[in-house]
mmCIF file of C-alpha atoms in Angstrom:
data_model
loop_
_atom_site.group_PDB
_atom_site.id
_atom_site.type_symbol
_atom_site.label_atom_id
_atom_site.label_comp_id
_atom_site.label_asym_id
_atom_site.label_seq_id
_atom_site.Cartn_x
_atom_site.Cartn_y
_atom_site.Cartn_z
ATOM 1 C CA MET A 28 5.839 -24.817 -28.800
ATOM 2 C CA PHE A 29 4.869 -23.836 -25.259
ATOM 3 C CA SER A 30 1.479 -24.905 -23.958
ATOM 4 C CA SER A 31 -1.002 -22.382 -22.570
ATOM 5 C CA LYS A 32 -0.201 -23.562 -19.033
ATOM 6 C CA GLU A 33 3.560 -23.201 -19.568
ATOM 7 C CA LYS A 34 3.146 -19.650 -20.862
ATOM 8 C CA LEU A 35 1.360 -18.756 -17.639
ATOM 9 C CA GLU A 36 3.769 -20.583 -15.343
ATOM 10 C CA TYR A 37 6.924 -19.164 -16.940
ATOM 11 C CA ASN A 38 5.512 -15.716 -17.779
ATOM 12 C CA ILE A 39 5.963 -16.180 -21.532
ATOM 13 C CA SER A 40 4.156 -13.663 -23.751
ATOM 14 C CA ILE A 41 3.626 -13.993 -27.487
ATOM 15 C CA ARG A 42 1.911 -10.747 -28.399
ATOM 16 C CA PHE A 43 -0.225 -9.396 -31.189
ATOM 17 C CA GLN A 44 -0.542 -5.611 -31.347
ATOM 18 C CA GLY A 45 -2.518 -3.885 -34.080
ATOM 19 C CA GLY A 46 -5.931 -3.404 -35.627
ATOM 20 C CA ALA A 47 -8.776 -5.905 -35.624
ATOM 21 C CA ARG A 48 -8.542 -6.281 -39.404
ATOM 22 C CA ASP A 49 -4.868 -7.246 -39.160
ATOM 23 C CA TYR A 50 -5.651 -9.794 -36.462
ATOM 24 C CA LEU A 51 -8.340 -11.405 -38.609
ATOM 25 C CA ASP A 52 -5.848 -11.672 -41.482
ATOM 26 C CA ILE A 53 -3.632 -14.003 -39.421
ATOM 27 C CA LYS A 54 -4.115 -17.664 -40.254
ATOM 28 C CA GLN A 55 -5.881 -19.628 -37.518
ATOM 29 C CA CYS A 56 -2.925 -21.983 -37.052
ATOM 30 C CA ASN A 57 -0.631 -19.010 -36.423
ATOM 31 C CA ARG A 58 -3.059 -17.246 -34.110
ATOM 32 C CA GLU A 59 -3.006 -20.171 -31.697
ATOM 33 C CA VAL A 60 0.523 -19.348 -30.499
ATOM 34 C CA ILE A 61 -0.584 -15.860 -29.405
ATOM 35 C CA ASN A 62 -1.506 -15.442 -25.744
ATOM 36 C CA VAL A 63 -1.464 -11.633 -25.430
ATOM 37 C CA ILE A 64 -3.671 -9.485 -27.686
ATOM 38 C CA ASP A 65 -3.519 -5.678 -27.755
ATOM 39 C CA ILE A 66 -6.072 -4.700 -30.352
ATOM 40 C CA GLN A 67 -7.659 -1.548 -31.746
ATOM 41 C CA SER A 68 -11.257 -2.039 -32.796
ATOM 42 C CA ASP A 69 -11.190 -0.545 -36.291
ATOM 43 C CA THR A 70 -14.111 -2.586 -37.652
ATOM 44 C CA LEU A 71 -17.873 -2.149 -37.536
ATOM 45 C CA TYR A 72 -18.390 -5.649 -36.088
ATOM 46 C CA PHE A 73 -16.046 -8.105 -34.406
ATOM 47 C CA ASP A 74 -16.736 -11.736 -33.527
ATOM 48 C CA LEU A 75 -15.252 -12.522 -30.103
ATOM 49 C CA ASN A 76 -15.181 -16.200 -31.063
ATOM 50 C CA GLU A 77 -12.205 -15.297 -33.287
ATOM 51 C CA ILE A 78 -10.161 -14.959 -30.084
ATOM 52 C CA HIS A 79 -9.032 -18.494 -29.388
ATOM 53 C CA ASP A 80 -8.872 -20.375 -26.110
ATOM 54 C CA GLY A 81 -5.319 -19.890 -24.868
ATOM 55 C CA VAL A 82 -5.304 -16.085 -24.857
ATOM 56 C CA HIS A 83 -4.573 -14.941 -21.294
ATOM 57 C CA THR A 84 -4.421 -11.171 -21.758
ATOM 58 C CA LEU A 85 -6.768 -9.063 -23.875
ATOM 59 C CA MET A 86 -6.595 -5.283 -24.283
ATOM 60 C CA VAL A 87 -9.160 -3.573 -26.497
ATOM 61 C CA ASP A 88 -8.997 0.132 -27.369
ATOM 62 C CA THR A 89 -11.926 1.748 -29.160
ATOM 63 C CA GLU A 90 -11.645 5.118 -30.876
ATOM 64 C CA ASN A 91 -15.119 5.305 -32.363
ATOM 65 C CA ASP A 92 -18.778 5.304 -31.402
ATOM 66 C CA TYR A 93 -19.932 2.342 -33.443
ATOM 67 C CA THR A 94 -17.924 -0.876 -32.937
ATOM 68 C CA SER A 95 -20.123 -3.776 -31.853
ATOM 69 C CA VAL A 96 -19.327 -7.409 -31.045
ATOM 70 C CA THR A 97 -20.930 -10.825 -31.178
ATOM 71 C CA GLY A 98 -19.853 -14.128 -29.616
ATOM 72 C CA GLU A 99 -18.099 -14.769 -26.306
ATOM 73 C CA LEU A 100 -14.586 -14.399 -24.951
ATOM 74 C CA PRO A 101 -12.699 -17.616 -24.102
ATOM 75 C CA LEU A 102 -12.456 -18.803 -20.507
ATOM 76 C CA SER A 103 -8.650 -18.683 -20.719
ATOM 77 C CA ILE A 104 -8.622 -14.880 -20.322
ATOM 78 C CA ASN A 105 -7.497 -13.756 -16.868
ATOM 79 C CA TYR A 106 -6.604 -10.113 -17.645
ATOM 80 C CA LEU A 107 -8.990 -7.832 -19.550
ATOM 81 C CA HIS A 108 -8.507 -4.120 -20.266
ATOM 82 C CA LEU A 109 -11.171 -2.169 -22.150
ATOM 83 C CA SER A 110 -10.774 1.502 -23.010
ATOM 84 C CA ASN A 111 -12.725 3.959 -25.101
ATOM 85 C CA SER A 112 -11.005 7.181 -26.060
ATOM 86 C CA PHE A 113 -12.194 10.778 -26.001
ATOM 87 C CA ASP A 114 -15.961 11.037 -25.464
ATOM 88 C CA TYR A 115 -16.927 7.831 -27.266
ATOM 89 C CA ARG A 116 -19.403 5.297 -25.864
ATOM 90 C CA PRO A 117 -19.160 2.343 -28.253
ATOM 91 C CA PRO A 118 -21.510 -0.608 -27.650
ATOM 92 C CA ILE A 119 -18.529 -3.022 -27.591
ATOM 93 C CA VAL A 120 -17.650 -2.096 -23.992
ATOM 94 C CA GLU A 121 -21.043 -2.869 -22.495
ATOM 95 C CA GLN A 122 -21.452 -5.951 -24.685
ATOM 96 C CA ILE A 123 -18.223 -7.424 -23.299
ATOM 97 C CA VAL A 124 -18.701 -6.329 -19.668
ATOM 98 C CA SER A 125 -22.230 -7.756 -19.589
ATOM 99 C CA ASN A 126 -20.886 -11.194 -20.566
ATOM 100 C CA LEU A 127 -17.467 -11.536 -18.963
ATOM 101 C CA PRO A 128 -15.507 -14.805 -19.085
ATOM 102 C CA GLY A 129 -15.873 -16.704 -15.832
ATOM 103 C CA ASN A 130 -12.150 -16.948 -15.023
ATOM 104 C CA VAL A 131 -11.092 -13.331 -15.480
ATOM 105 C CA GLN A 132 -9.071 -12.161 -12.480
ATOM 106 C CA GLU A 133 -8.078 -8.585 -13.315
ATOM 107 C CA LEU A 134 -10.525 -6.212 -14.976
ATOM 108 C CA VAL A 135 -9.437 -2.705 -16.012
ATOM 109 C CA LEU A 136 -12.131 -0.451 -17.461
ATOM 110 C CA ASP A 137 -11.413 3.033 -18.781
ATOM 111 C CA MET A 138 -14.911 4.210 -19.639
ATOM 112 C CA ASN A 139 -16.676 7.479 -20.227
ATOM 113 C CA ARG A 140 -19.808 8.422 -18.325
ATOM 114 C CA ASP A 141 -22.936 6.417 -19.273
ATOM 115 C CA THR A 142 -20.991 3.765 -21.190
ATOM 116 C CA ILE A 143 -22.846 1.078 -19.193
ATOM 117 C CA THR A 144 -26.635 1.242 -19.346
ATOM 118 C CA GLY A 145 -27.760 -2.171 -18.070
ATOM 119 C CA PRO A 146 -26.924 -4.832 -15.443
ATOM 120 C CA CYS A 147 -23.428 -6.376 -15.575
ATOM 121 C CA ILE A 148 -22.446 -9.291 -13.340
ATOM 122 C CA ILE A 149 -18.845 -9.138 -12.113
ATOM 123 C CA PRO A 150 -17.601 -12.760 -11.840
ATOM 124 C CA GLU A 151 -16.552 -14.106 -8.464
ATOM 125 C CA SER A 152 -13.108 -14.758 -9.982
ATOM 126 C CA VAL A 153 -12.338 -11.025 -10.303
ATOM 127 C CA THR A 154 -9.877 -9.978 -7.607
ATOM 128 C CA ILE A 155 -8.784 -6.652 -9.129
ATOM 129 C CA LEU A 156 -11.245 -4.141 -10.554
ATOM 130 C CA GLY A 157 -9.649 -0.878 -11.556
ATOM 131 C CA SER A 158 -9.272 2.007 -13.943
ATOM 132 C CA ASN A 159 -6.624 4.549 -14.902
ATOM 133 C CA ASP A 160 -9.061 7.165 -13.631
ATOM 134 C CA SER A 161 -12.006 7.244 -11.249
ATOM 135 C CA PHE A 162 -15.179 5.345 -12.112
ATOM 136 C CA TYR A 163 -18.357 7.250 -12.822
ATOM 137 C CA TYR A 164 -21.319 6.358 -10.619
ATOM 138 C CA GLN A 165 -23.437 6.180 -13.779
ATOM 139 C CA ASN A 166 -21.434 3.073 -14.790
ATOM 140 C CA LEU A 167 -20.799 1.457 -11.415
ATOM 141 C CA LYS A 168 -24.456 1.482 -10.397
ATOM 142 C CA TRP A 169 -25.095 -1.287 -12.955
ATOM 143 C CA PHE A 170 -22.430 -3.640 -11.561
ATOM 144 C CA GLU A 171 -23.629 -6.670 -9.629
ATOM 145 C CA VAL A 172 -20.870 -7.687 -7.218
ATOM 146 C CA SER A 173 -20.608 -10.800 -5.042
ATOM 147 C CA PRO A 174 -21.394 -10.274 -1.344
ATOM 148 C CA ASN A 175 -18.396 -9.429 0.875
ATOM 149 C CA LYS A 176 -16.246 -8.482 -2.137
ATOM 150 C CA VAL A 177 -14.084 -5.362 -1.782
ATOM 151 C CA TYR A 178 -12.152 -3.861 -4.689
ATOM 152 C CA MET A 179 -9.320 -1.662 -3.434
ATOM 153 C CA GLY A 180 -8.480 -0.320 -6.895
ATOM 154 C CA CYS A 181 -12.029 0.709 -7.745
ATOM 155 C CA GLN A 182 -12.233 4.446 -7.069
ATOM 156 C CA LEU A 183 -15.604 6.181 -7.293
ATOM 157 C CA LEU A 184 -15.893 9.783 -8.475
ATOM 158 C CA ILE A 185 -18.398 11.521 -6.230
ATOM 159 C CA ASP A 186 -19.856 14.228 -8.447
ATOM 160 C CA SER A 187 -23.378 14.515 -7.013
ATOM 161 C CA VAL A 188 -25.485 13.832 -3.933
ATOM 162 C CA GLU A 189 -26.933 10.860 -5.796
ATOM 163 C CA SER A 190 -23.497 9.266 -6.256
ATOM 164 C CA PHE A 191 -22.739 9.831 -2.546
ATOM 165 C CA GLU A 192 -25.987 8.161 -1.484
ATOM 166 C CA TRP A 193 -25.204 5.185 -3.741
ATOM 167 C CA LEU A 194 -21.805 4.862 -2.011
ATOM 168 C CA LEU A 195 -23.478 4.529 1.392
ATOM 169 C CA ALA A 196 -25.217 1.322 0.297
ATOM 170 C CA ASN A 197 -22.307 -0.255 -1.601
ATOM 171 C CA LYS A 198 -19.607 -1.407 0.786
ATOM 172 C CA TRP A 199 -17.474 -2.940 -1.966
ATOM 173 C CA ILE A 200 -16.278 0.599 -2.767
ATOM 174 C CA CYS A 201 -13.558 1.749 -0.367
ATOM 175 C CA SER A 202 -11.878 4.477 -2.441
ATOM 176 C CA VAL A 203 -13.432 7.802 -3.485
ATOM 177 C CA GLU A 204 -12.482 11.036 -5.193
ATOM 178 C CA PHE A 205 -14.524 14.223 -5.027
ATOM 179 C CA ALA A 206 -15.334 16.418 -8.008
ATOM 180 C CA ARG A 207 -15.088 20.187 -7.708
ATOM 181 C CA ASN A 208 -17.680 21.939 -5.481
ATOM 182 C CA VAL A 209 -19.456 18.725 -4.413
ATOM 183 C CA LEU A 210 -18.140 18.846 -0.847
ATOM 184 C CA ASN A 211 -20.098 22.029 -0.171
ATOM 185 C CA MET A 212 -23.302 20.026 -0.588
ATOM 186 C CA LEU A 213 -22.184 17.261 1.791
ATOM 187 C CA VAL A 214 -19.965 18.523 4.620
ATOM 188 C CA GLY A 215 -22.044 19.317 7.691
ATOM 189 C CA ARG A 216 -24.945 17.228 6.412
ATOM 190 C CA GLN A 217 -23.354 13.874 5.656
ATOM 191 C CA GLN A 218 -20.425 11.728 6.758
ATOM 192 C CA LEU A 219 -18.329 9.377 4.670
ATOM 193 C CA PRO A 220 -19.113 5.740 5.573
ATOM 194 C CA SER A 221 -16.585 3.716 7.540
ATOM 195 C CA HIS A 222 -15.913 1.302 4.662
ATOM 196 C CA VAL A 223 -14.136 4.132 2.788
ATOM 197 C CA ILE A 224 -10.419 4.059 3.617
ATOM 198 C CA LYS A 225 -8.983 6.049 0.684
ATOM 199 C CA VAL A 226 -10.030 9.628 -0.165
ATOM 200 C CA GLY A 227 -8.957 12.099 -2.848
ATOM 201 C CA LEU A 228 -9.693 15.795 -2.225
ATOM 202 C CA ASP A 229 -8.023 17.522 -5.161
ATOM 203 C CA PHE A 230 -10.122 20.678 -5.253
ATOM 204 C CA ASP A 231 -11.635 21.626 -1.891
ATOM 205 C CA ILE A 232 -10.383 21.844 1.688
ATOM 206 C CA VAL A 233 -12.208 19.873 4.390
ATOM 207 C CA GLN A 234 -11.819 21.507 7.795
ATOM 208 C CA ASP A 235 -14.635 19.535 9.425
ATOM 209 C CA THR A 236 -12.681 16.414 10.378
ATOM 210 C CA SER A 237 -15.848 14.533 11.362
ATOM 211 C CA PHE A 238 -16.731 14.198 7.659
ATOM 212 C CA LEU A 239 -13.806 11.845 6.994
ATOM 213 C CA PRO A 240 -13.695 8.264 8.393
ATOM 214 C CA HIS A 241 -11.475 8.025 11.465
ATOM 215 C CA LYS A 242 -9.866 4.822 10.124
ATOM 216 C CA LEU A 243 -8.745 6.488 6.898
ATOM 217 C CA GLU A 244 -5.612 4.858 5.435
ATOM 218 C CA SER A 245 -4.910 6.995 2.357
ATOM 219 C CA LEU A 246 -5.493 10.722 1.828
ATOM 220 C CA ALA A 247 -4.720 13.074 -1.054
ATOM 221 C CA CYS A 248 -5.630 16.644 -0.166
ATOM 222 C CA ARG A 249 -4.726 20.313 -0.333
ATOM 223 C CA TYR A 250 -2.892 22.183 2.409
ATOM 224 C CA GLY A 251 -5.423 23.193 5.048
ATOM 225 C CA THR A 252 -7.183 19.849 5.408
ATOM 226 C CA PRO A 253 -6.265 18.454 8.872
ATOM 227 C CA PHE A 254 -4.598 15.028 8.851
ATOM 228 C CA SER A 255 -2.499 14.694 12.029
ATOM 229 C CA HIS A 256 -5.299 12.994 13.979
ATOM 230 C CA PHE A 257 -5.686 9.993 11.655
ATOM 231 C CA ALA A 258 -4.299 7.072 13.657
ATOM 232 C CA HIS A 259 -4.350 4.599 10.740
ATOM 233 C CA LEU A 260 -3.076 6.797 7.901
ATOM 234 C CA LYS A 261 -0.498 5.022 5.716
ATOM 235 C CA VAL A 262 -0.452 7.205 2.593
ATOM 236 C CA LEU A 263 -0.489 11.013 2.477
ATOM 237 C CA LYS A 264 -0.207 13.273 -0.552
ATOM 238 C CA ILE A 265 -0.415 17.056 -0.239
ATOM 239 C CA ILE A 266 -1.067 18.167 -3.810
ATOM 240 C CA ASN A 267 -0.090 21.839 -3.434
ATOM 241 C CA ASP A 268 2.652 23.743 -1.589
ATOM 242 C CA TYR A 269 3.017 23.059 2.120
ATOM 243 C CA PRO A 270 3.938 26.637 3.133
ATOM 244 C CA ILE A 271 4.809 26.301 6.821
ATOM 245 C CA LYS A 272 7.604 24.450 8.546
ATOM 246 C CA LEU A 273 6.763 20.923 9.682
ATOM 247 C CA GLU A 274 6.943 20.352 13.407
ATOM 248 C CA LYS A 275 7.494 17.059 15.186
ATOM 249 C CA GLY A 276 4.259 15.086 15.524
ATOM 250 C CA VAL A 277 2.412 16.762 12.647
ATOM 251 C CA LEU A 278 2.896 13.792 10.332
ATOM 252 C CA PRO A 279 1.132 10.652 11.638
ATOM 253 C CA PRO A 280 3.664 8.026 12.837
ATOM 254 C CA THR A 281 1.819 5.329 10.862
ATOM 255 C CA LEU A 282 2.714 6.872 7.480
ATOM 256 C CA GLN A 283 4.442 4.610 4.975
ATOM 257 C CA LYS A 284 4.171 6.780 1.841
ATOM 258 C CA LEU A 285 4.465 10.566 1.704
ATOM 259 C CA ARG A 286 4.337 13.038 -1.211
ATOM 260 C CA LEU A 287 4.971 16.663 -0.379
ATOM 261 C CA TYR A 288 5.741 20.012 -2.047
ATOM 262 C CA TYR A 289 8.029 21.309 0.674
ATOM 263 C CA GLU A 290 10.808 23.942 0.598
ATOM 264 C CA HIS A 291 11.806 24.247 4.272
ATOM 265 C CA ALA A 292 14.785 22.446 5.791
ATOM 266 C CA LEU A 293 13.904 19.211 7.565
ATOM 267 C CA GLU A 294 14.968 18.498 11.114
ATOM 268 C CA ALA A 295 15.569 15.191 12.877
ATOM 269 C CA ASP A 296 12.497 13.136 13.851
ATOM 270 C CA ILE A 297 10.138 15.151 11.642
ATOM 271 C CA LEU A 298 9.564 12.308 9.190
ATOM 272 C CA PRO A 299 7.668 9.222 10.445
ATOM 273 C CA PRO A 300 9.941 6.288 11.371
ATOM 274 C CA HIS A 301 8.307 3.687 9.111
ATOM 275 C CA LEU A 302 8.300 5.545 5.793
ATOM 276 C CA THR A 303 9.081 3.361 2.791
ATOM 277 C CA THR A 304 8.315 5.866 0.011
ATOM 278 C CA LEU A 305 9.102 9.595 0.055
ATOM 279 C CA TYR A 306 8.590 12.189 -2.686
ATOM 280 C CA LEU A 307 9.809 15.720 -1.919
ATOM 281 C CA TYR A 308 9.191 17.840 -5.001
ATOM 282 C CA ASP A 309 10.755 21.210 -4.006
ATOM 283 C CA TYR A 310 13.309 20.224 -1.375
ATOM 284 C CA ASN A 311 16.842 21.609 -1.868
ATOM 285 C CA HIS A 312 18.668 21.637 1.463
ATOM 286 C CA PRO A 313 21.752 19.694 2.631
ATOM 287 C CA LEU A 314 21.086 16.226 4.006
ATOM 288 C CA CYS A 315 22.714 14.900 7.151
ATOM 289 C CA ALA A 316 22.824 11.492 8.819
ATOM 290 C CA ASN A 317 19.592 10.215 10.415
ATOM 291 C CA LEU A 318 17.473 12.905 8.758
ATOM 292 C CA LEU A 319 15.771 10.395 6.459
ATOM 293 C CA PRO A 320 14.308 7.222 8.030
ATOM 294 C CA SER A 321 16.375 4.106 7.329
ATOM 295 C CA SER A 322 13.214 2.251 6.256
ATOM 296 C CA ILE A 323 12.866 4.255 3.005
ATOM 297 C CA THR A 324 13.228 2.106 -0.118
ATOM 298 C CA ARG A 325 11.971 4.653 -2.686
ATOM 299 C CA LEU A 326 13.160 8.255 -2.584
ATOM 300 C CA SER A 327 12.520 11.106 -5.013
ATOM 301 C CA LEU A 328 14.161 14.482 -4.401
ATOM 302 C CA LEU A 329 13.253 16.246 -7.611
ATOM 303 C CA ALA A 330 14.752 19.698 -6.857
ATOM 304 C CA PHE A 331 17.704 18.527 -4.747
ATOM 305 C CA ASN A 332 21.145 19.770 -5.870
ATOM 306 C CA GLN A 333 23.382 19.673 -2.801
ATOM 307 C CA PRO A 334 26.575 17.694 -2.089
ATOM 308 C CA LEU A 335 25.935 14.145 -0.927
ATOM 309 C CA PHE A 336 27.981 12.428 1.764
ATOM 310 C CA THR A 337 28.280 8.863 3.014
ATOM 311 C CA ASN A 338 25.700 7.485 5.462
ATOM 312 C CA VAL A 339 23.184 10.184 4.539
ATOM 313 C CA LEU A 340 20.896 8.231 2.223
ATOM 314 C CA PRO A 341 18.817 5.420 3.800
ATOM 315 C CA SER A 342 20.584 2.052 3.778
ATOM 316 C CA SER A 343 17.429 0.267 2.552
ATOM 317 C CA LEU A 344 17.135 2.449 -0.550
ATOM 318 C CA THR A 345 16.517 0.552 -3.807
ATOM 319 C CA ARG A 346 15.105 3.348 -6.044
ATOM 320 C CA LEU A 347 16.450 6.911 -6.139
ATOM 321 C CA ASN A 348 15.353 9.879 -8.246
ATOM 322 C CA LEU A 349 17.645 12.919 -8.179
ATOM 323 C CA THR A 350 16.273 14.800 -11.181
ATOM 324 C CA ALA A 351 18.136 18.101 -10.610
ATOM 325 C CA PHE A 352 21.303 16.692 -9.008
ATOM 326 C CA ASN A 353 24.573 17.813 -10.633
ATOM 327 C CA GLN A 354 27.280 17.481 -7.985
ATOM 328 C CA PRO A 355 30.368 15.250 -7.800
ATOM 329 C CA LEU A 356 29.362 11.729 -6.822
ATOM 330 C CA ASN A 357 31.810 10.425 -4.254
ATOM 331 C CA ALA A 358 32.624 6.808 -3.455
ATOM 332 C CA PHE A 359 30.176 4.817 -1.304
ATOM 333 C CA VAL A 360 27.642 7.657 -1.131
ATOM 334 C CA LEU A 361 24.936 5.615 -2.829
ATOM 335 C CA PRO A 362 23.501 2.728 -0.747
ATOM 336 C CA SER A 363 24.664 -0.785 -1.569
ATOM 337 C CA LYS A 364 21.105 -2.062 -2.230
ATOM 338 C CA LEU A 365 20.294 0.573 -4.868
ATOM 339 C CA LYS A 366 18.844 -0.950 -8.047
ATOM 340 C CA THR A 367 17.431 2.065 -9.915
ATOM 341 C CA LEU A 368 18.994 5.536 -10.198
ATOM 342 C CA TYR A 369 17.544 8.446 -12.197
ATOM 343 C CA MET A 370 19.505 11.700 -12.645
ATOM 344 C CA LEU A 371 18.349 13.979 -15.469
ATOM 345 C CA LYS A 372 20.754 16.941 -14.986
ATOM 346 C CA PHE A 373 23.837 14.998 -13.884
ATOM 347 C CA ASN A 374 26.774 16.057 -16.082
ATOM 348 C CA GLN A 375 30.014 15.492 -14.174
ATOM 349 C CA PRO A 376 33.212 14.912 -16.192
ATOM 350 C CA THR A 377 34.273 11.801 -14.287
ATOM 351 C CA LEU A 378 32.860 9.079 -12.076
ATOM 352 C CA LEU A 379 35.070 8.082 -9.186
ATOM 353 C CA GLN A 380 35.745 4.446 -8.423
ATOM 354 C CA ASN A 381 33.013 2.923 -6.201
ATOM 355 C CA SER A 382 30.712 5.878 -6.811
ATOM 356 C CA LEU A 383 28.136 3.499 -8.281
ATOM 357 C CA PRO A 384 27.149 0.409 -6.248
ATOM 358 C CA VAL A 385 27.439 -2.985 -7.928
ATOM 359 C CA SER A 386 23.720 -3.520 -7.297
ATOM 360 C CA LEU A 387 22.825 -1.092 -10.113
#
């Protein structure tokens, strides 16, 4: 049987998925081959010492308010994902986070507000700290992080003046999202600190550009928030309709990823030259050569249903989503590097020879 080191080196996973009771029913000699555990905490108490040294990945989902743990996790764990569903705040989450294994590298925490109530030391080994949603300040304020650490995937939800003031003093947070109506209390009185490079503005429009850091790299916002002046912007997502026609120079030339609800026809040189990812949700106009930058590797045209011709799609394209496309697919239209193709409405009676690249 493979050793723990070989499983890591060759990406071999032997998984257990199920309830804690079922895991405890497995004989110890059989448990030792498992290196990935995806477990639901369906017991009142669970002894972490039951998880043997050799487990690399541990995912724990709690759907109650009462599960508690004793013992310690093994040092072999390098990926840990804890989640508590609905509005539960089980003690298991804080008990584990307050005593993390010293070699964990990736830590994913999906927690409700006030799940953490006391100090938790984040090991130096952690390189990725993230969540499937934003972190509440009420949890993050208890984390003790090594000096000079920065966690790109750790996004703070700013839902109060208190959470904003905490951000100012904690430079390991570089990504923020604003709750509804909070900006009204801050814009004109405060300014986001320079260590913030990613901002989500899902609800309110910010017209005072001095509030946002001038070195911003990622912005999700509503139409009406100015963005053309950001000289370092790499990612832009406009989360509602962009009602006016884009002119040359409106989109920053530094953009690499763009998501846009846009219905107008594009013209040449409108899109930035270094785009690698482009999502156009409402676009349904004919495409011509050199309209889309050749650097694009991921393209989603979700409403597009126009004839496609050769040399129109970017030559670097590896992933293509044409959800609404239902037109004849001619030979050599799709780029030769394409690896993934998604077409939900496509229903043509025949596929011509060479209409699909061999790379698929």
